[in-house]
Short mmCIF file of C-alpha atoms and ligand atoms in Angstrom, two decimals:
data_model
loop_
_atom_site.label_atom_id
_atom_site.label_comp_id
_atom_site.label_asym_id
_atom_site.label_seq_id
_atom_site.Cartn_x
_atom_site.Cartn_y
_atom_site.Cartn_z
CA UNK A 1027 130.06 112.13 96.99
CA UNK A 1028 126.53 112.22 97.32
CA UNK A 1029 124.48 108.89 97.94
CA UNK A 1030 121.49 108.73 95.89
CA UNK A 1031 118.50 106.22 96.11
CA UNK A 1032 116.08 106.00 92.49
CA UNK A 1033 112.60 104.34 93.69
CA UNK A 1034 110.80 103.87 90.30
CA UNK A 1035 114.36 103.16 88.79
CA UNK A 1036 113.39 100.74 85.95
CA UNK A 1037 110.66 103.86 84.44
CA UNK A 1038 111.40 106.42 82.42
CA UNK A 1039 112.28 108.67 84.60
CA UNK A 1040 114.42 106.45 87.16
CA UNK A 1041 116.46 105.93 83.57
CA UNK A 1042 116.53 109.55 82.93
CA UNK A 1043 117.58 110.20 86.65
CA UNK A 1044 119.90 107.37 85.46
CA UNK A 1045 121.77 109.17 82.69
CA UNK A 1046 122.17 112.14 84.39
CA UNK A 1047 124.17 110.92 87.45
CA UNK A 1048 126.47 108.53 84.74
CA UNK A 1049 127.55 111.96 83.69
CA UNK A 1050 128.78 112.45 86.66
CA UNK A 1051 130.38 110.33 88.75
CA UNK A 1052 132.88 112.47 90.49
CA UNK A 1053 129.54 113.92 92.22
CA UNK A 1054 126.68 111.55 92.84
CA UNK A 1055 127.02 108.07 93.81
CA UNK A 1056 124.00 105.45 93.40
CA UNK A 1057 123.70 103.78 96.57
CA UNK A 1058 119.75 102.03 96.07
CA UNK A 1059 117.45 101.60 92.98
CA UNK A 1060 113.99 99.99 93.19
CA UNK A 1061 110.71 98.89 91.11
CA UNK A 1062 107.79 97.06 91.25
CA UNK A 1063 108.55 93.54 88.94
CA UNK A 1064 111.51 94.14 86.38
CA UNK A 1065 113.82 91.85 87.33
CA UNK A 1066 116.25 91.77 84.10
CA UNK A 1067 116.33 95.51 84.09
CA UNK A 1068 116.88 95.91 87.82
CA UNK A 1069 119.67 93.20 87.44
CA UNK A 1070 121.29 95.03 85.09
CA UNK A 1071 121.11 98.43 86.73
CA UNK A 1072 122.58 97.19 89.59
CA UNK A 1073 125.27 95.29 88.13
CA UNK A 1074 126.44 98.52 86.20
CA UNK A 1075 126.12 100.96 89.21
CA UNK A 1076 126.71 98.70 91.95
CA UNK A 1077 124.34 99.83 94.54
CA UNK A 1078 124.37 98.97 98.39
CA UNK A 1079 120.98 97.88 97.94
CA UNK A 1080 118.08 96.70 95.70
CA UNK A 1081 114.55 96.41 95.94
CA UNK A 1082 111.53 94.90 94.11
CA UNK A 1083 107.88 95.03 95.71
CA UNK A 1084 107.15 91.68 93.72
CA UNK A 1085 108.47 89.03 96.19
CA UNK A 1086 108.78 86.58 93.03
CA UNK A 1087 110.38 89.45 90.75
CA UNK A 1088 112.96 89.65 93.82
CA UNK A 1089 113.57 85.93 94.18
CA UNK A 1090 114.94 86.00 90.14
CA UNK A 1091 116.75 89.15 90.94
CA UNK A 1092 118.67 87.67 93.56
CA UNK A 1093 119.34 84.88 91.56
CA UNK A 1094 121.08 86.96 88.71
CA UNK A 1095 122.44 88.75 90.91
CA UNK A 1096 124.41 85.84 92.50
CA UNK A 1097 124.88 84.36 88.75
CA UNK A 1098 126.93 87.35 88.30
CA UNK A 1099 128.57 87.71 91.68
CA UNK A 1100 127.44 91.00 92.93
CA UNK A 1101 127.54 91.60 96.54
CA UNK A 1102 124.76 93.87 96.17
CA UNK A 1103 121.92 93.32 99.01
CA UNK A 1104 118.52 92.29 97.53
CA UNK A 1105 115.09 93.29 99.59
CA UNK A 1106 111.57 92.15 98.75
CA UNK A 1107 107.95 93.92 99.28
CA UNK A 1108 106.92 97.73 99.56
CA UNK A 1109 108.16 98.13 103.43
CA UNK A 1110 111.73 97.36 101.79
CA UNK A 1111 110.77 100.93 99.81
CA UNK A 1112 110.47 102.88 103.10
CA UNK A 1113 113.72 100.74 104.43
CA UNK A 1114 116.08 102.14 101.73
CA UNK A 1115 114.33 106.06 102.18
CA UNK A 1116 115.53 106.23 105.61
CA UNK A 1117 118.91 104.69 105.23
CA UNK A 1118 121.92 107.15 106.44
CA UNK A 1119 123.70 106.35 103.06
CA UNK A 1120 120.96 107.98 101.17
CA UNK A 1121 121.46 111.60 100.30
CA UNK A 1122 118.96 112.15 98.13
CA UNK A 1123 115.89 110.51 97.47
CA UNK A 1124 114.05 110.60 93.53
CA UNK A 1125 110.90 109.24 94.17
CA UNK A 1126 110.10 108.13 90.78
CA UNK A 1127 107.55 105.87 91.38
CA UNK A 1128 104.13 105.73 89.66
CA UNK A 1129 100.96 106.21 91.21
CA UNK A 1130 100.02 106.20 94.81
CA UNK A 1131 102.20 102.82 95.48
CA UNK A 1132 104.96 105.72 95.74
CA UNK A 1133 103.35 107.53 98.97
CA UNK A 1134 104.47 105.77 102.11
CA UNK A 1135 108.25 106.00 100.31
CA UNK A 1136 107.93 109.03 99.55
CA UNK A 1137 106.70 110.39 103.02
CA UNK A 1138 109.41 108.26 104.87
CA UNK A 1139 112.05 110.07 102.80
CA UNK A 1140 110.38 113.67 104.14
CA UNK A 1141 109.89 112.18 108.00
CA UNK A 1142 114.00 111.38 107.46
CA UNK A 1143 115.36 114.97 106.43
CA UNK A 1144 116.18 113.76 103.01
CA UNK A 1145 116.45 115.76 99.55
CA UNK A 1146 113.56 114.56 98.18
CA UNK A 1147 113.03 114.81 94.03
CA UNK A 1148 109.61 114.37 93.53
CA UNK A 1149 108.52 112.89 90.20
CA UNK A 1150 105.84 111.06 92.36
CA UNK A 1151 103.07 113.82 91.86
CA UNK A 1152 100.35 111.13 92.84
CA UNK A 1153 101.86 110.98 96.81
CA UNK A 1154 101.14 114.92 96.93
CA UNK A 1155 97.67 114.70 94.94
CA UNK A 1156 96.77 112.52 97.89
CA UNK A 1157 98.47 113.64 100.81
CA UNK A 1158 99.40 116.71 100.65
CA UNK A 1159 98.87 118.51 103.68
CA UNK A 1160 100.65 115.14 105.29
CA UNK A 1161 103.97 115.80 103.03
CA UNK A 1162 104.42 118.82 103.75
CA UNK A 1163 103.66 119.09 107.39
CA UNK A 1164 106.95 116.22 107.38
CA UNK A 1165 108.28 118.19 105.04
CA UNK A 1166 108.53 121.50 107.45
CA UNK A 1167 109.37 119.12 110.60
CA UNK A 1168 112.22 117.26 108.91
CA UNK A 1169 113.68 120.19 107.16
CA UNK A 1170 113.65 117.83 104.52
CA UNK A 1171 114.41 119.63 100.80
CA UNK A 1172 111.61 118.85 98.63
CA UNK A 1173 112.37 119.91 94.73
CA UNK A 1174 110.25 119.00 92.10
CA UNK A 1175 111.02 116.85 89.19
CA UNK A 1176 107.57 117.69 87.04
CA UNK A 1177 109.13 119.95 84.41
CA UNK A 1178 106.01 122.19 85.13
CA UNK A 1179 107.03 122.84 88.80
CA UNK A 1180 110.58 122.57 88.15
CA UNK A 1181 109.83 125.64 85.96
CA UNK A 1182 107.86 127.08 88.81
CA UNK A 1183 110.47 126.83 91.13
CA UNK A 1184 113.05 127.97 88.85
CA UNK A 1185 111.34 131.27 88.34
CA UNK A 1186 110.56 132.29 92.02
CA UNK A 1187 112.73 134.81 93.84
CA UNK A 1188 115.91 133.40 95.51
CA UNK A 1189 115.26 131.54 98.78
CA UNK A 1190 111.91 130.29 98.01
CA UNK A 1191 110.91 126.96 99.36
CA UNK A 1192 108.37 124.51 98.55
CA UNK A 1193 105.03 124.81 100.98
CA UNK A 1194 106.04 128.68 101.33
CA UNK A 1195 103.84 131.32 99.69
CA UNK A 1196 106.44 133.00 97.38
CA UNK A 1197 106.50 136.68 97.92
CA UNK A 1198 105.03 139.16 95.32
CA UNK A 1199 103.66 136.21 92.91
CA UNK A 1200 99.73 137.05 91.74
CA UNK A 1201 99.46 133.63 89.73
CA UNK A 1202 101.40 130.95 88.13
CA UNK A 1203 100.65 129.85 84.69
CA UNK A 1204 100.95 125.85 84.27
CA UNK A 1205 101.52 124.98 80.59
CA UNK A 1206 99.93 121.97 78.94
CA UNK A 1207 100.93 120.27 75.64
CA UNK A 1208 97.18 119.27 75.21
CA UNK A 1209 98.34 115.91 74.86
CA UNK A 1210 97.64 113.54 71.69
CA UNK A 1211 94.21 114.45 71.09
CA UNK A 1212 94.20 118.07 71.30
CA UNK A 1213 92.47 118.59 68.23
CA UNK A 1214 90.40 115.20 67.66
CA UNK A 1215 86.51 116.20 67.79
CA UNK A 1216 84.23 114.14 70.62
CA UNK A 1217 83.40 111.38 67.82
CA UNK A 1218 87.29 110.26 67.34
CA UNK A 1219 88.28 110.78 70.92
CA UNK A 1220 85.65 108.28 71.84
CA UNK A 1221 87.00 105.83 70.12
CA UNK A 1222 90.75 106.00 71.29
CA UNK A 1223 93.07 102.83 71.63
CA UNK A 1224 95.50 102.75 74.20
CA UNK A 1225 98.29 102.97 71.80
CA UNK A 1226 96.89 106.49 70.66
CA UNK A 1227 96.74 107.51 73.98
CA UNK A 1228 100.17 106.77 74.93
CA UNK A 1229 102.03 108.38 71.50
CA UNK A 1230 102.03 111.55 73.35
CA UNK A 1231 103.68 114.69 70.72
CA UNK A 1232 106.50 115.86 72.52
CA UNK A 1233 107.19 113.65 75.87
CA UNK A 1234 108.11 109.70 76.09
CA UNK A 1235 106.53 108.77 79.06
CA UNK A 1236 105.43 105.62 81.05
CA UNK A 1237 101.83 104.66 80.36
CA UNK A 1238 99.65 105.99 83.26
CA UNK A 1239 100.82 109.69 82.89
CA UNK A 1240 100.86 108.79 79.28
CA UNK A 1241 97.13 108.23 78.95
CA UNK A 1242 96.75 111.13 82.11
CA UNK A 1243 98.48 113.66 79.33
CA UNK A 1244 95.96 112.40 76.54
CA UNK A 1245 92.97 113.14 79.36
CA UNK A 1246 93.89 116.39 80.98
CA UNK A 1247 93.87 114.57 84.26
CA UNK A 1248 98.00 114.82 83.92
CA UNK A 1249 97.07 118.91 84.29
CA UNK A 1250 94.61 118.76 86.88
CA UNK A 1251 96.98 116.64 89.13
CA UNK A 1252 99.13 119.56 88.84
CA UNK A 1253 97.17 122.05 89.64
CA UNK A 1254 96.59 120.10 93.00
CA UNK A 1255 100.75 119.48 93.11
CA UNK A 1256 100.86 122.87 92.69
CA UNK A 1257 98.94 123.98 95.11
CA UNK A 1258 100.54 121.96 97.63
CA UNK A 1259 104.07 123.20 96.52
CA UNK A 1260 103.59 126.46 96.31
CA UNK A 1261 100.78 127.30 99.17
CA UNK A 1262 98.31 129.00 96.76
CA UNK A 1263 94.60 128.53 96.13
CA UNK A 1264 93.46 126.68 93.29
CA UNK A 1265 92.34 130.41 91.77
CA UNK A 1266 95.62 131.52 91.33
CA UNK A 1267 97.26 128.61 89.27
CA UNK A 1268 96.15 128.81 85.59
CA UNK A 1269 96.27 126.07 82.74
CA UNK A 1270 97.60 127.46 79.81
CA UNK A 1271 97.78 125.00 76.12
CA UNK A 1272 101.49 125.68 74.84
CA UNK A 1273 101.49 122.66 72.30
CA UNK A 1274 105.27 122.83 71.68
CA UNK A 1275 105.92 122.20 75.10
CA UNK A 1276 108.75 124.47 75.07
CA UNK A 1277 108.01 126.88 77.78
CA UNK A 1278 107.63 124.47 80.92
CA UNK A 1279 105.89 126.99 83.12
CA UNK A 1280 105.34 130.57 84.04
CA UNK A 1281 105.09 132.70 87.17
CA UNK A 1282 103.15 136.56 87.12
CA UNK A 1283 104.25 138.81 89.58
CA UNK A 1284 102.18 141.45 91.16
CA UNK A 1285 103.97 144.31 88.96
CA UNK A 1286 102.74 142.47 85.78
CA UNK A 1287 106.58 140.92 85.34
CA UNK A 1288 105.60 137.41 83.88
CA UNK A 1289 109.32 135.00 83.92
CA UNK A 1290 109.18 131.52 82.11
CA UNK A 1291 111.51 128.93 81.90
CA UNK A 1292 112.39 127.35 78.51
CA UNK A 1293 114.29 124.04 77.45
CA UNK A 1294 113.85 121.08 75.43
CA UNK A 1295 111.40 118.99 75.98
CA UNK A 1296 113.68 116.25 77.65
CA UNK A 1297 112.99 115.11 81.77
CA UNK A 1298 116.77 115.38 81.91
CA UNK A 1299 116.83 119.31 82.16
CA UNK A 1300 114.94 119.42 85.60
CA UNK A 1301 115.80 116.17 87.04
CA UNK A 1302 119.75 118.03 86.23
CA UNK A 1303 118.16 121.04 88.42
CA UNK A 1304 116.87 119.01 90.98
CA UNK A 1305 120.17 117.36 91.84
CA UNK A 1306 122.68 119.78 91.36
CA UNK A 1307 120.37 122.83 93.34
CA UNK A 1308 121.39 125.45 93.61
CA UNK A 1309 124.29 124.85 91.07
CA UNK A 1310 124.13 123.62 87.45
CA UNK A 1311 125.12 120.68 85.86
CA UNK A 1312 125.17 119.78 82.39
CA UNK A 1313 122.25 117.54 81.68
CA UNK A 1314 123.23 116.01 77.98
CA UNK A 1315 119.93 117.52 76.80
CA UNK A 1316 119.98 119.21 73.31
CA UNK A 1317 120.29 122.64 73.79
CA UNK A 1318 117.18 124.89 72.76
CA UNK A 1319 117.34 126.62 69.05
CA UNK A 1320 114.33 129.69 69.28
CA UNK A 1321 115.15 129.91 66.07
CA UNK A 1322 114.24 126.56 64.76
CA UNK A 1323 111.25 126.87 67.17
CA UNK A 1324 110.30 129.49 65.30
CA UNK A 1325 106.57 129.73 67.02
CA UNK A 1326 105.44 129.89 70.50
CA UNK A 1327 101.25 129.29 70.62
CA UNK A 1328 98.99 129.27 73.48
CA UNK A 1329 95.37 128.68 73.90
CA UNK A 1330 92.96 127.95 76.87
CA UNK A 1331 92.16 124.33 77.35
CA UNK A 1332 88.75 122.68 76.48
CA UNK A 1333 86.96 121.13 79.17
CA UNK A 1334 84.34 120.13 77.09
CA UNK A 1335 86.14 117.57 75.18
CA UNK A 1336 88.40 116.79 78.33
CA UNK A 1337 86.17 116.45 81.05
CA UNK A 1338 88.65 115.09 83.37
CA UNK A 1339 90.72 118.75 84.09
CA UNK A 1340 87.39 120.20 84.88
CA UNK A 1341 86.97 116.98 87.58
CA UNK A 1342 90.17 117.72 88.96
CA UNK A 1343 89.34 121.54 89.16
CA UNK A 1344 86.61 121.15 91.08
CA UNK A 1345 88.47 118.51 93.51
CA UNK A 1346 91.04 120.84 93.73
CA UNK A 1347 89.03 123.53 95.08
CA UNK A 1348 86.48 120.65 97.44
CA UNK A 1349 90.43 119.95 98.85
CA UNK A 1350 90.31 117.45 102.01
CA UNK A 1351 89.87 113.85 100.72
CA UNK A 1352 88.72 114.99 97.44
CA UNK A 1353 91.96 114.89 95.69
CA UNK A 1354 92.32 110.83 97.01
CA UNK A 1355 89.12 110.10 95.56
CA UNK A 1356 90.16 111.56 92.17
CA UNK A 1357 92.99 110.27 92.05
CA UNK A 1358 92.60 106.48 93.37
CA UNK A 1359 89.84 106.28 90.81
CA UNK A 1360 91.92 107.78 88.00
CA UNK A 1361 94.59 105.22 88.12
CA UNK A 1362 91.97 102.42 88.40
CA UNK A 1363 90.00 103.93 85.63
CA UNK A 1364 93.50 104.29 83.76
CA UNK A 1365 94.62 100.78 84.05
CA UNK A 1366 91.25 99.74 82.95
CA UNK A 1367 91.46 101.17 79.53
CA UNK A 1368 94.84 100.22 79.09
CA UNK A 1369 93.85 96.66 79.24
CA UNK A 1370 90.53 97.21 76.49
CA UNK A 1371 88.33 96.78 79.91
CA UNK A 1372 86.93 100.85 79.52
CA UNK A 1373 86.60 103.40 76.36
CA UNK A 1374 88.36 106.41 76.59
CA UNK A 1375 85.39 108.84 77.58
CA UNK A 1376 83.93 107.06 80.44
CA UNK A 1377 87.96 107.19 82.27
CA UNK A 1378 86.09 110.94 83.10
CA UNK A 1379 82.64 108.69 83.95
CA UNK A 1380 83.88 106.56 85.99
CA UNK A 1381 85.77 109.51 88.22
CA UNK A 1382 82.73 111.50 88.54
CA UNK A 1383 80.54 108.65 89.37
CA UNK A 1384 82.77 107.49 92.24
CA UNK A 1385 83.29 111.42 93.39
CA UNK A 1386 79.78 111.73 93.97
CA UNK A 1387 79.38 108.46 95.66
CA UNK A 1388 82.59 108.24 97.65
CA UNK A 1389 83.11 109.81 101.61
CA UNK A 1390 84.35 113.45 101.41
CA UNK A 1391 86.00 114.98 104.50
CA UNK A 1392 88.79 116.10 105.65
CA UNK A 1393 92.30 114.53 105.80
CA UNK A 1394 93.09 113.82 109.03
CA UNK A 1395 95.78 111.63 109.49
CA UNK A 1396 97.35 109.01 107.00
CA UNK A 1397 94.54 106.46 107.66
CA UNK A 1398 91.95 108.55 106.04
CA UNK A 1399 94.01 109.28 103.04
CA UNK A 1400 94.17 104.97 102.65
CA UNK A 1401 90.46 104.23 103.56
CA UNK A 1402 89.61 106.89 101.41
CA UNK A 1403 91.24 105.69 98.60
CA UNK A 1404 90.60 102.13 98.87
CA UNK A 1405 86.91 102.92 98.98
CA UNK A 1406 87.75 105.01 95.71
CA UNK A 1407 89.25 102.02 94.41
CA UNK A 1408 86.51 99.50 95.20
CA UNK A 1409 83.66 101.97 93.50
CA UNK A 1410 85.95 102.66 90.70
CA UNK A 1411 86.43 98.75 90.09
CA UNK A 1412 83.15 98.33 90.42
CA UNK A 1413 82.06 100.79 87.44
CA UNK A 1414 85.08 99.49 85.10
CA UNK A 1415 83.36 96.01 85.90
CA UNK A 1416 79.75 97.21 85.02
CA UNK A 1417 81.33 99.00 81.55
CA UNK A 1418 83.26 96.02 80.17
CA UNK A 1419 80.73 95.12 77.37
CA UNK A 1420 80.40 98.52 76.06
CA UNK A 1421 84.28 98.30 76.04
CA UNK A 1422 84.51 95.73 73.90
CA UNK A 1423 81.97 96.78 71.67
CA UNK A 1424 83.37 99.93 70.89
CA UNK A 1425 86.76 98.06 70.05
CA UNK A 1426 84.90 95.66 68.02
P1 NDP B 2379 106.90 104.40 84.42
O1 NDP B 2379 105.66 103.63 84.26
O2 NDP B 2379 107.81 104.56 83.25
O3 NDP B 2379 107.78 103.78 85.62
C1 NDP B 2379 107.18 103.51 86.86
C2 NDP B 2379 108.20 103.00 87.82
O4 NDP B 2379 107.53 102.74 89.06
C3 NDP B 2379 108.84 101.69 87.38
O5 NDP B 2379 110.16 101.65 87.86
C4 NDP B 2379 108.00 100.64 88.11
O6 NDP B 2379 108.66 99.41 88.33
C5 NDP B 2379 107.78 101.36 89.43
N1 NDP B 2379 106.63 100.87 90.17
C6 NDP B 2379 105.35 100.74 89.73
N2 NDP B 2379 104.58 100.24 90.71
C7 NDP B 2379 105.39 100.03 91.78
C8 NDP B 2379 105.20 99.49 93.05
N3 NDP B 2379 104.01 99.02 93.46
N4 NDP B 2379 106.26 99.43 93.88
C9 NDP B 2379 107.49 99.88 93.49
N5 NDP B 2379 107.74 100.37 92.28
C10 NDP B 2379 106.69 100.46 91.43
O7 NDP B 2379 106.46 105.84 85.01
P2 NDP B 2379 107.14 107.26 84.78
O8 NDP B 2379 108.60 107.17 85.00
O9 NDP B 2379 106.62 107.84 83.52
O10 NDP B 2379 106.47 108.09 85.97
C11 NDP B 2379 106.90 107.96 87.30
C12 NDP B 2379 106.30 109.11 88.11
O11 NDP B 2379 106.84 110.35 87.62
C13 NDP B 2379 104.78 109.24 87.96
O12 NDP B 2379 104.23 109.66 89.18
C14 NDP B 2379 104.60 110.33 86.92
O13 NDP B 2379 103.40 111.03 87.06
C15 NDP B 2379 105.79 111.22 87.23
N6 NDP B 2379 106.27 112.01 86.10
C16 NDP B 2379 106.73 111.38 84.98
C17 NDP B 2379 107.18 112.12 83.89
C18 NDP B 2379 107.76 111.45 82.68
O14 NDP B 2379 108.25 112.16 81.78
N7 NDP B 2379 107.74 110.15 82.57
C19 NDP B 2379 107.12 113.60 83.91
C20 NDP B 2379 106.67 114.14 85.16
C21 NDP B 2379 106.24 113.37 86.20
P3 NDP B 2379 108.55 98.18 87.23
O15 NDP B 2379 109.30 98.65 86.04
O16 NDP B 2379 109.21 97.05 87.92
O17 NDP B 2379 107.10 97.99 86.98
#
């Protein structure tokens, strides 16, 4: 039996990491799920799977878990804050790690899983965008297994020759292609993308997501973090990973080989498919994902992506390719940016504003240690906060 911890477990993809191990229980065991403040959903997670251990980072959220916990009688352990997160990565009873949390509250998890040897599943892209040099330095000490979970990198992975490893430069590859849906408003012109709700943002086409990589996918900043992931994964320059609009979201990802060969991997559109990957590697287990009909499908269509009318890929190009504390800047001030316009405090175009005004005010350098990835992006944050404070009547008027 393998023991399996699901940090993030309440999102969409600690429920679709969820499903997959209920189908089968003869193989994976749950032994810890955590989130940030869903109590009732936590509760009832761990009342079905009966973990060892539960965590919430919201010491009041954890107070009402233990209390329905006890209602109910479970003998399940209850921990409170975000050092209970690193607790449950290093326990010996954990096999395998999904880090499914969102956003850069998933790093110091994250990393303590790699510093402890563990399979790590990384949904988390965030804790790479920011630190990756860090990961995968533990990564290579540990002789931790790090598989990815985005179905872009899954696809990646899937399609390099036998015995590759993540943070290895895969033999005979020229480039790898990263496909993009294009997200919600691949075809809106400037005018109608400026005035974007939240709720438009987040009805992405073909993937139901949680709300930051939601409005990320509707942005373009969902592929440029990639492109940094992906770097970081697979030990190649920024110039040799592509972005590639597939709108049917069919073909997940794409690697070109120095003899022209060019191998894809296709499935549903459904998280299940490479979280299945992830956990079973290097077997297969089914995944209860529909299987893919070509024919239905009927059409496979590419394009390049616009940077014009999605200035934030183009941001995340150029931090890509700047590397050291770059990528933290980006990123910190992306997810304040994000949260900002999910709450009506920022219009959809200045999310890409905001970024580039705190890039060119924020320290660069390079990443030294884990205390330069945090100052940098609390700085990030702070000048991020600030400019989201500054654009709050335009905000509303727009809305209005
Ligand atoms: P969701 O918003 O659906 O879920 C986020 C999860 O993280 C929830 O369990 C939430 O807990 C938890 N969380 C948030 N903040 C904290 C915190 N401070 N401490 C502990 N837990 C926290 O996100 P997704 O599942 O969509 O995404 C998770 C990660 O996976 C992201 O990095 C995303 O980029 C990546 N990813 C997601 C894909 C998808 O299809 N959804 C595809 C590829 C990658 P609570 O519910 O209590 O708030």
């Amino acid at each position: 039996m393998i023991g399996i911890a699901v940090l993030g477990s309440t999102g969409s993809i600690g429920v679709n990491t969820l499903d997959v191990i209920a189908q089968h229980p003869e193989r994976f065991r749950v032994v810890a799920l955590a989130a940030n403040r869903n109590a009732a959903r936590l509760a009832e997670q761990a009342l079905a799977l009966r973990p060892q251990v539960v965590a919430l980072c919201d010491a009041t959220a954890a107070r009402e878990l233990a209390a329905r916990l006890a209602a109910a009688g479970s003998s399940t352990r209850v921990l409170a804050g975000p050092e209970a997160l690193e607790e449950i990565a290093q326990l010996a009873e954990v096999d395998y790690l999904m880090a499914a949390i969102v956003g850069a509250a998933g790093l110091r998890s994250t990393l303590a899983a790699a510093r402890a040897g563990k399979r790590l599943l990384l949904a988390n892209k965030e804790s790479l965008v920011m630190a990756g040099p860090l990961l995968m330095a533990q990564v290579r000490t540990s002789g931790a297994l790090l598989l990815p979970i985005d179905s872009e990198h899954n696809a990646i992975f899937q399609c390099l020759p036998h015995g590759s490893r993540a943070g290895e430069t895969p033999a005979g590859v020229r480039r790898v292609l990263l496909t993009a849906s294009g997200g919600p408003f691949f075809d809106w012109t400037h005018e109608r993308i400026a005035k974007a709700t939240p709720e438009q943002a987040c009805a992405h086409p073909n993937w139901v997501m949680g709300r930051k990589i939601s409005v990320d996918s509707a942005t373009l900043m969902n592929k440029g973090l990639e492109l940094i992931e992906a770097c970081f994964l697979f030990s190649l320059p920024p110039q040799r990973v592509d972005i590639i609009v597939h709108r049917q979201s069919i073909v997940h990802s794409m690697v070109e080989y120095v003899d022209g060969s060019v191998l894809a991997q296709l499935s549903s559109p459904d998280m299940r498919t490479p979280i299945a990957h992830a956990l079973a590697w290097p077997e297969r287990v089914t995944a209860g994902v529909p299987l893919l009909d070509l024919v239905r499908t009927a059409r496979l269509d590419f394009c390049a992506p616009d940077t014009g009318r999605f200035p934030c890929l183009a941001l995340a190009q150029a931090a890509a390719s700047a590397g050291g504390l770059q990528p933290v800047v980006l990123n910190a001030a992306n997810e304040i940016a994000v949260s900002a316009f999910l709450e009506g405090r920022l219009n959809f175009p200045d999310i890409a504003t905001v970024i580039e005004r705190v890039i060119t005010k924020a320290t660069a350098g390079a990443i030294r240690s884990l205390d330069d990835v945090l100052q940098a992006d609390s700085e990030a944050r702070r000048l991020a906060g600030e400019w989201c404070g500054r654009n709050q009547s335009g905000a509303r008027s727009a809305y209005a």
